CSV table of N, CA and C in Angstrom, one decimal:
chain,number,residue,atom,x,y,z
A,1,MET,N,-4.7,18.0,16.7
A,1,MET,CA,-4.0,17.3,15.6
A,1,MET,C,-4.9,16.1,15.1
A,2,ARG,N,-5.5,15.4,16.0
A,2,ARG,CA,-6.3,14.2,15.7
A,2,ARG,C,-7.5,14.7,14.8
A,3,SER,N,-8.1,15.8,15.1
A,3,SER,CA,-9.2,16.3,14.4
A,3,SER,C,-8.8,16.7,12.9
A,4,ASP,N,-7.6,17.0,12.7
A,4,ASP,CA,-7.1,17.2,11.3
A,4,ASP,C,-6.9,15.9,10.6
A,5,VAL,N,-6.5,14.9,11.3
A,5,VAL,CA,-6.2,13.6,10.6
A,5,VAL,C,-7.4,12.8,10.3
A,6,GLU,N,-8.3,12.7,11.2
A,6,GLU,CA,-9.5,11.8,11.1
A,6,GLU,C,-10.2,12.0,9.8
A,7,PRO,N,-10.6,13.2,9.3
A,7,PRO,CA,-11.3,13.4,8.0
A,7,PRO,C,-10.5,12.8,6.9
A,8,ARG,N,-9.1,13.0,6.9
A,8,ARG,CA,-8.3,12.4,5.8
A,8,ARG,C,-8.3,10.9,5.9
A,9,GLU,N,-8.2,10.3,7.0
A,9,GLU,CA,-8.2,8.9,7.2
A,9,GLU,C,-9.6,8.3,6.6
A,10,GLU,N,-10.7,9.0,7.0
A,10,GLU,CA,-12.0,8.6,6.5
A,10,GLU,C,-12.1,8.7,5.0
A,11,ALA,N,-11.5,9.7,4.4
A,11,ALA,CA,-11.5,9.9,3.0
A,11,ALA,C,-10.8,8.8,2.3
A,12,ILE,N,-9.6,8.5,2.8
A,12,ILE,CA,-8.7,7.4,2.2
A,12,ILE,C,-9.4,6.1,2.3
A,13,LEU,N,-9.9,5.7,3.5
A,13,LEU,CA,-10.6,4.4,3.7
A,13,LEU,C,-11.8,4.3,2.9
A,14,SER,N,-12.5,5.4,2.6
A,14,SER,CA,-13.8,5.3,1.9
A,14,SER,C,-13.5,5.3,0.4
A,15,GLY,N,-12.3,5.8,0.0
A,15,GLY,CA,-12.0,5.9,-1.4
A,15,GLY,C,-12.5,7.2,-2.1
A,16,ASP,N,-13.0,8.1,-1.3
A,16,ASP,CA,-13.4,9.4,-1.8
A,16,ASP,C,-12.4,10.4,-1.4
A,17,TYR,N,-11.6,10.7,-2.4
A,17,TYR,CA,-10.4,11.6,-2.2
A,17,TYR,C,-10.8,13.1,-2.4
A,18,SER,N,-12.0,13.4,-2.6
A,18,SER,CA,-12.4,14.8,-2.9
A,18,SER,C,-12.1,15.8,-1.8
A,19,SER,N,-12.0,15.3,-0.6
A,19,SER,CA,-11.6,16.2,0.5
A,19,SER,C,-10.1,16.4,0.7
A,20,LEU,N,-9.3,15.6,-0.1
A,20,LEU,CA,-7.9,15.7,0.0
A,20,LEU,C,-7.4,16.7,-1.0
A,21,SER,N,-6.2,17.3,-0.7
A,21,SER,CA,-5.6,18.1,-1.6
A,21,SER,C,-5.1,17.3,-2.8
A,22,ARG,N,-4.7,17.9,-3.9
A,22,ARG,CA,-4.2,17.1,-5.0
A,22,ARG,C,-2.9,16.4,-4.6
A,23,ARG,N,-2.1,17.0,-3.9
A,23,ARG,CA,-0.8,16.4,-3.4
A,23,ARG,C,-1.1,15.2,-2.6
A,24,GLU,N,-2.1,15.3,-1.6
A,24,GLU,CA,-2.4,14.2,-0.8
A,24,GLU,C,-3.0,13.0,-1.6
A,25,ALA,N,-3.9,13.3,-2.5
A,25,ALA,CA,-4.5,12.3,-3.3
A,25,ALA,C,-3.5,11.6,-4.2
A,26,LEU,N,-2.6,12.3,-4.8
A,26,LEU,CA,-1.5,11.7,-5.6
A,26,LEU,C,-0.6,10.8,-4.7
A,27,ALA,N,-0.3,11.3,-3.5
A,27,ALA,CA,0.5,10.5,-2.6
A,27,ALA,C,-0.2,9.2,-2.3
A,28,VAL,N,-1.5,9.2,-2.0
A,28,VAL,CA,-2.2,8.0,-1.7
A,28,VAL,C,-2.3,7.1,-2.9
A,29,GLU,N,-2.5,7.7,-4.1
A,29,GLU,CA,-2.5,6.9,-5.3
A,29,GLU,C,-1.2,6.2,-5.5
A,30,LEU,N,-0.1,6.9,-5.3
A,30,LEU,CA,1.2,6.3,-5.4
A,30,LEU,C,1.4,5.1,-4.5
A,31,ALA,N,1.0,5.3,-3.2
A,31,ALA,CA,1.1,4.2,-2.3
A,31,ALA,C,0.2,3.0,-2.7
A,32,GLU,N,-1.0,3.3,-3.2
A,32,GLU,CA,-1.8,2.2,-3.7
A,32,GLU,C,-1.2,1.5,-4.9
A,33,ARG,N,-0.7,2.2,-5.8
A,33,ARG,CA,-0.1,1.6,-7.0
A,33,ARG,C,1.1,0.8,-6.6
A,34,MET,N,1.9,1.3,-5.7
A,34,MET,CA,3.1,0.5,-5.3
A,34,MET,C,2.7,-0.8,-4.6
A,35,ALA,N,1.6,-0.7,-3.8
A,35,ALA,CA,1.2,-1.9,-3.1
A,35,ALA,C,0.5,-2.9,-4.0
A,36,MET,N,-0.3,-2.5,-4.9
A,36,MET,CA,-1.1,-3.4,-5.7
A,36,MET,C,-0.3,-3.9,-7.0
A,37,ASP,N,0.3,-3.0,-7.7
A,37,ASP,CA,1.1,-3.3,-8.9
A,37,ASP,C,2.0,-2.2,-9.3
A,38,PRO,N,3.3,-2.3,-8.9
A,38,PRO,CA,4.2,-1.2,-9.2
A,38,PRO,C,4.3,-0.9,-10.7
A,39,HIS,N,4.0,-1.9,-11.5
A,39,HIS,CA,4.0,-1.6,-13.0
A,39,HIS,C,2.9,-0.6,-13.4
A,40,ALA,N,2.0,-0.3,-12.5
A,40,ALA,CA,0.9,0.6,-12.8
A,40,ALA,C,1.4,2.1,-12.6
A,41,ILE,N,2.7,2.2,-12.2
A,41,ILE,CA,3.2,3.6,-12.1
A,41,ILE,C,3.9,3.9,-13.4
A,42,THR,N,3.1,4.6,-14.2
A,42,THR,CA,3.5,4.9,-15.6
A,42,THR,C,4.2,6.2,-15.6
A,43,ASP,N,4.8,6.5,-16.8
A,43,ASP,CA,5.5,7.8,-17.0
A,43,ASP,C,4.6,8.9,-16.8
A,44,ASP,N,3.3,8.8,-17.3
A,44,ASP,CA,2.3,9.8,-17.2
A,44,ASP,C,2.0,10.1,-15.7
A,45,PHE,N,1.9,9.0,-14.9
A,45,PHE,CA,1.7,9.2,-13.5
A,45,PHE,C,2.8,9.9,-12.8
A,46,TRP,N,4.1,9.5,-13.2
A,46,TRP,CA,5.2,10.2,-12.6
A,46,TRP,C,5.2,11.7,-13.0
A,47,ASP,N,4.8,12.0,-14.2
A,47,ASP,CA,4.6,13.4,-14.6
A,47,ASP,C,3.6,14.2,-13.7
A,48,GLU,N,2.5,13.5,-13.4
A,48,GLU,CA,1.5,14.1,-12.5
A,48,GLU,C,2.1,14.3,-11.1
A,49,LEU,N,2.8,13.3,-10.6
A,49,LEU,CA,3.5,13.5,-9.3
A,49,LEU,C,4.5,14.6,-9.3
A,50,ARG,N,5.3,14.7,-10.4
A,50,ARG,CA,6.3,15.8,-10.5
A,50,ARG,C,5.6,17.2,-10.6
A,51,SER,N,4.4,17.2,-11.0
A,51,SER,CA,3.7,18.5,-11.1
A,51,SER,C,3.4,19.1,-9.7
A,52,GLU,N,3.4,18.2,-8.7
A,52,GLU,CA,3.0,18.6,-7.4
A,52,GLU,C,4.1,18.4,-6.3
A,53,LEU,N,5.0,17.5,-6.6
A,53,LEU,CA,6.0,17.2,-5.6
A,53,LEU,C,7.4,17.4,-6.2
A,54,SER,N,8.4,17.8,-5.3
A,54,SER,CA,9.8,17.9,-5.8
A,54,SER,C,10.4,16.5,-5.9
A,55,GLU,N,11.5,16.4,-6.5
A,55,GLU,CA,12.2,15.2,-6.7
A,55,GLU,C,12.6,14.6,-5.3
A,56,GLU,N,13.0,15.5,-4.4
A,56,GLU,CA,13.3,15.0,-3.0
A,56,GLU,C,12.1,14.4,-2.3
A,57,GLU,N,10.9,15.1,-2.5
A,57,GLU,CA,9.7,14.6,-1.9
A,57,GLU,C,9.3,13.3,-2.5
A,58,LEU,N,9.5,13.1,-3.8
A,58,LEU,CA,9.1,11.9,-4.5
A,58,LEU,C,10.0,10.7,-4.0
A,59,VAL,N,11.3,11.0,-3.8
A,59,VAL,CA,12.2,9.9,-3.3
A,59,VAL,C,11.7,9.5,-1.9
A,60,GLU,N,11.5,10.5,-1.0
A,60,GLU,CA,11.1,10.2,0.3
A,60,GLU,C,9.7,9.5,0.4
A,61,LEU,N,8.8,9.9,-0.5
A,61,LEU,CA,7.5,9.3,-0.5
A,61,LEU,C,7.6,7.8,-1.0
A,62,ALA,N,8.3,7.6,-2.1
A,62,ALA,CA,8.4,6.3,-2.7
A,62,ALA,C,9.2,5.4,-1.7
A,63,PHE,N,10.2,5.9,-1.0
A,63,PHE,CA,10.9,5.1,0.0
A,63,PHE,C,10.0,4.7,1.1
A,64,ALA,N,9.2,5.7,1.6
A,64,ALA,CA,8.3,5.4,2.7
A,64,ALA,C,7.3,4.3,2.3
A,65,CYS,N,6.7,4.5,1.1
A,65,CYS,CA,5.8,3.5,0.6
A,65,CYS,C,6.4,2.1,0.6
A,66,ALA,N,7.6,2.0,0.0
A,66,ALA,CA,8.3,0.7,-0.1
A,66,ALA,C,8.6,0.1,1.2
A,67,ILE,N,9.0,0.9,2.2
A,67,ILE,CA,9.3,0.3,3.5
A,67,ILE,C,8.0,-0.2,4.2
A,68,PHE,N,6.9,0.6,4.1
A,68,PHE,CA,5.7,0.1,4.7
A,68,PHE,C,5.2,-1.1,4.0
A,69,ASN,N,5.3,-1.2,2.6
A,69,ASN,CA,4.9,-2.4,1.9
A,69,ASN,C,5.7,-3.6,2.3
A,70,TRP,N,7.0,-3.4,2.5
A,70,TRP,CA,7.9,-4.5,2.9
A,70,TRP,C,7.5,-5.0,4.3
A,71,GLY,N,7.3,-4.0,5.2
A,71,GLY,CA,6.9,-4.4,6.6
A,71,GLY,C,5.6,-5.1,6.6
A,72,ASN,N,4.6,-4.6,5.8
A,72,ASN,CA,3.3,-5.3,5.8
A,72,ASN,C,3.4,-6.7,5.3
A,73,LYS,N,4.2,-6.9,4.2
A,73,LYS,CA,4.3,-8.3,3.7
A,73,LYS,C,5.1,-9.2,4.6
A,74,PHE,N,6.1,-8.7,5.3
A,74,PHE,CA,6.9,-9.4,6.3
A,74,PHE,C,6.0,-9.8,7.4
A,75,ASN,N,5.2,-8.9,8.0
A,75,ASN,CA,4.3,-9.2,9.1
A,75,ASN,C,3.3,-10.2,8.7
A,76,ILE,N,2.7,-10.1,7.5
A,76,ILE,CA,1.7,-11.1,7.1
A,76,ILE,C,2.3,-12.4,7.0
A,77,ALA,N,3.5,-12.5,6.3
A,77,ALA,CA,4.2,-13.8,6.2
A,77,ALA,C,4.5,-14.4,7.5
A,78,MET,N,4.9,-13.6,8.5
A,78,MET,CA,5.3,-14.1,9.8
A,78,MET,C,4.1,-14.2,10.8
A,79,ARG,N,3.0,-13.9,10.3
A,79,ARG,CA,1.7,-13.9,11.1
A,79,ARG,C,1.9,-13.0,12.3
A,80,LEU,N,2.5,-11.8,12.2
A,80,LEU,CA,2.8,-10.9,13.3
A,80,LEU,C,1.8,-9.8,13.4
A,81,ASP,N,0.9,-9.7,12.4
A,81,ASP,CA,0.0,-8.6,12.4
A,81,ASP,C,-1.5,-8.9,12.8
A,82,THR,N,-1.6,-10.1,13.5
A,82,THR,CA,-3.0,-10.5,13.8
A,82,THR,C,-3.1,-10.8,15.3
A,83,ASP,N,-4.2,-10.5,15.9
A,83,ASP,CA,-4.5,-10.8,17.2
A,83,ASP,C,-5.5,-11.9,17.3
A,84,GLY,N,-5.8,-12.5,16.2
A,84,GLY,CA,-6.8,-13.6,16.1
A,84,GLY,C,-8.2,-13.1,15.6
A,85,THR,N,-8.3,-11.8,15.5
A,85,THR,CA,-9.6,-11.3,14.9
A,85,THR,C,-9.5,-11.2,13.4
A,86,GLU,N,-10.6,-11.1,12.8
A,86,GLU,CA,-10.6,-11.0,11.3
A,86,GLU,C,-10.2,-9.6,10.9
A,87,TYR,N,-9.7,-9.5,9.7
A,87,TYR,CA,-9.4,-8.2,9.1
A,87,TYR,C,-10.7,-7.5,8.8
A,88,GLU,N,-10.7,-6.1,8.9
A,88,GLU,CA,-11.9,-5.4,8.7
A,88,GLU,C,-12.6,-5.7,7.4
A,89,LYS,N,-11.9,-5.8,6.3
A,89,LYS,CA,-12.5,-6.0,5.0
A,89,LYS,C,-12.6,-7.5,4.6
A,90,GLY,N,-12.6,-8.4,5.6
A,90,GLY,CA,-12.8,-9.8,5.3
A,90,GLY,C,-11.5,-10.5,4.8
A,91,MET,N,-10.4,-9.8,4.9
A,91,MET,CA,-9.2,-10.5,4.5
A,91,MET,C,-8.8,-11.6,5.5
A,92,GLU,N,-8.2,-12.7,5.0
A,92,GLU,CA,-7.8,-13.7,6.0
A,92,GLU,C,-6.6,-14.4,5.4
A,93,TYR,N,-5.9,-15.0,6.3
A,93,TYR,CA,-4.7,-15.8,5.9
A,93,TYR,C,-5.2,-17.0,5.2
A,94,ARG,N,-4.5,-17.4,4.1
A,94,ARG,CA,-4.9,-18.6,3.4
A,94,ARG,C,-3.7,-19.2,2.9
A,95,ASP,N,-3.8,-20.5,2.7
A,95,ASP,CA,-2.7,-21.2,2.1
A,95,ASP,C,-2.7,-21.0,0.6
A,96,ALA,N,-1.6,-20.7,0.0
A,96,ALA,CA,-1.6,-20.5,-1.5
A,96,ALA,C,-0.6,-21.5,-2.0
A,97,PRO,N,-1.0,-22.4,-2.9
A,97,PRO,CA,-0.1,-23.4,-3.5
A,97,PRO,C,1.0,-22.6,-4.3
A,98,THR,N,2.2,-23.1,-4.3
A,98,THR,CA,3.2,-22.6,-5.1
A,98,THR,C,3.4,-23.4,-6.4
A,99,PHE,N,4.1,-22.8,-7.3
A,99,PHE,CA,4.2,-23.5,-8.6
A,99,PHE,C,4.8,-24.9,-8.5
A,100,TRP,N,5.7,-25.1,-7.5
A,100,TRP,CA,6.4,-26.4,-7.4
A,100,TRP,C,5.7,-27.4,-6.5
A,101,ARG,N,4.6,-27.0,-5.9
A,101,ARG,CA,3.8,-27.9,-5.0
A,101,ARG,C,2.4,-28.1,-5.5
A,102,ARG,N,2.1,-27.9,-6.7
A,102,ARG,CA,0.8,-28.1,-7.2
A,102,ARG,C,0.3,-29.5,-6.8
A,103,GLY,N,-0.9,-29.5,-6.2
A,103,GLY,CA,-1.5,-30.8,-5.8
A,103,GLY,C,-1.1,-31.4,-4.5
A,104,GLU,N,0.0,-30.8,-3.9
A,104,GLU,CA,0.4,-31.3,-2.6
A,104,GLU,C,-0.2,-30.5,-1.5
A,105,ASP,N,-0.4,-31.0,-0.3
A,105,ASP,CA,-0.9,-30.2,0.7
A,105,ASP,C,0.2,-29.4,1.3
A,106,SER,N,-0.1,-28.3,2.0
A,106,SER,CA,1.0,-27.3,2.4
A,106,SER,C,1.9,-27.8,3.5
A,107,THR,N,1.6,-29.0,4.1
A,107,THR,CA,2.5,-29.5,5.1
A,107,THR,C,3.5,-30.5,4.6
A,108,GLY,N,3.3,-30.9,3.3
A,108,GLY,CA,4.2,-32.0,2.8
A,108,GLY,C,5.2,-31.5,1.9
């Protein structure tokens, strides 16, 4: 089973989806669009998804993406996803000023 999954993981992490089936590539693209900007899920993209996936599959896929996105954001906010090492792609926790605290430090 692992030997079946590893090439797909590598393709997704590298951004080269040529080894994925059309269904797999579209599913990954949906997950990416939902994570980055759900407004990027256009009617044309839904039509592409519908050409490969049933309505039931689309609901399940969108729900799974939403739950994983929620969990990731929760874990990041709660600092639950780190063991003290840096993220692989150089991501790091940072303080972000909010609109109502401009110019104040994050402790005040």
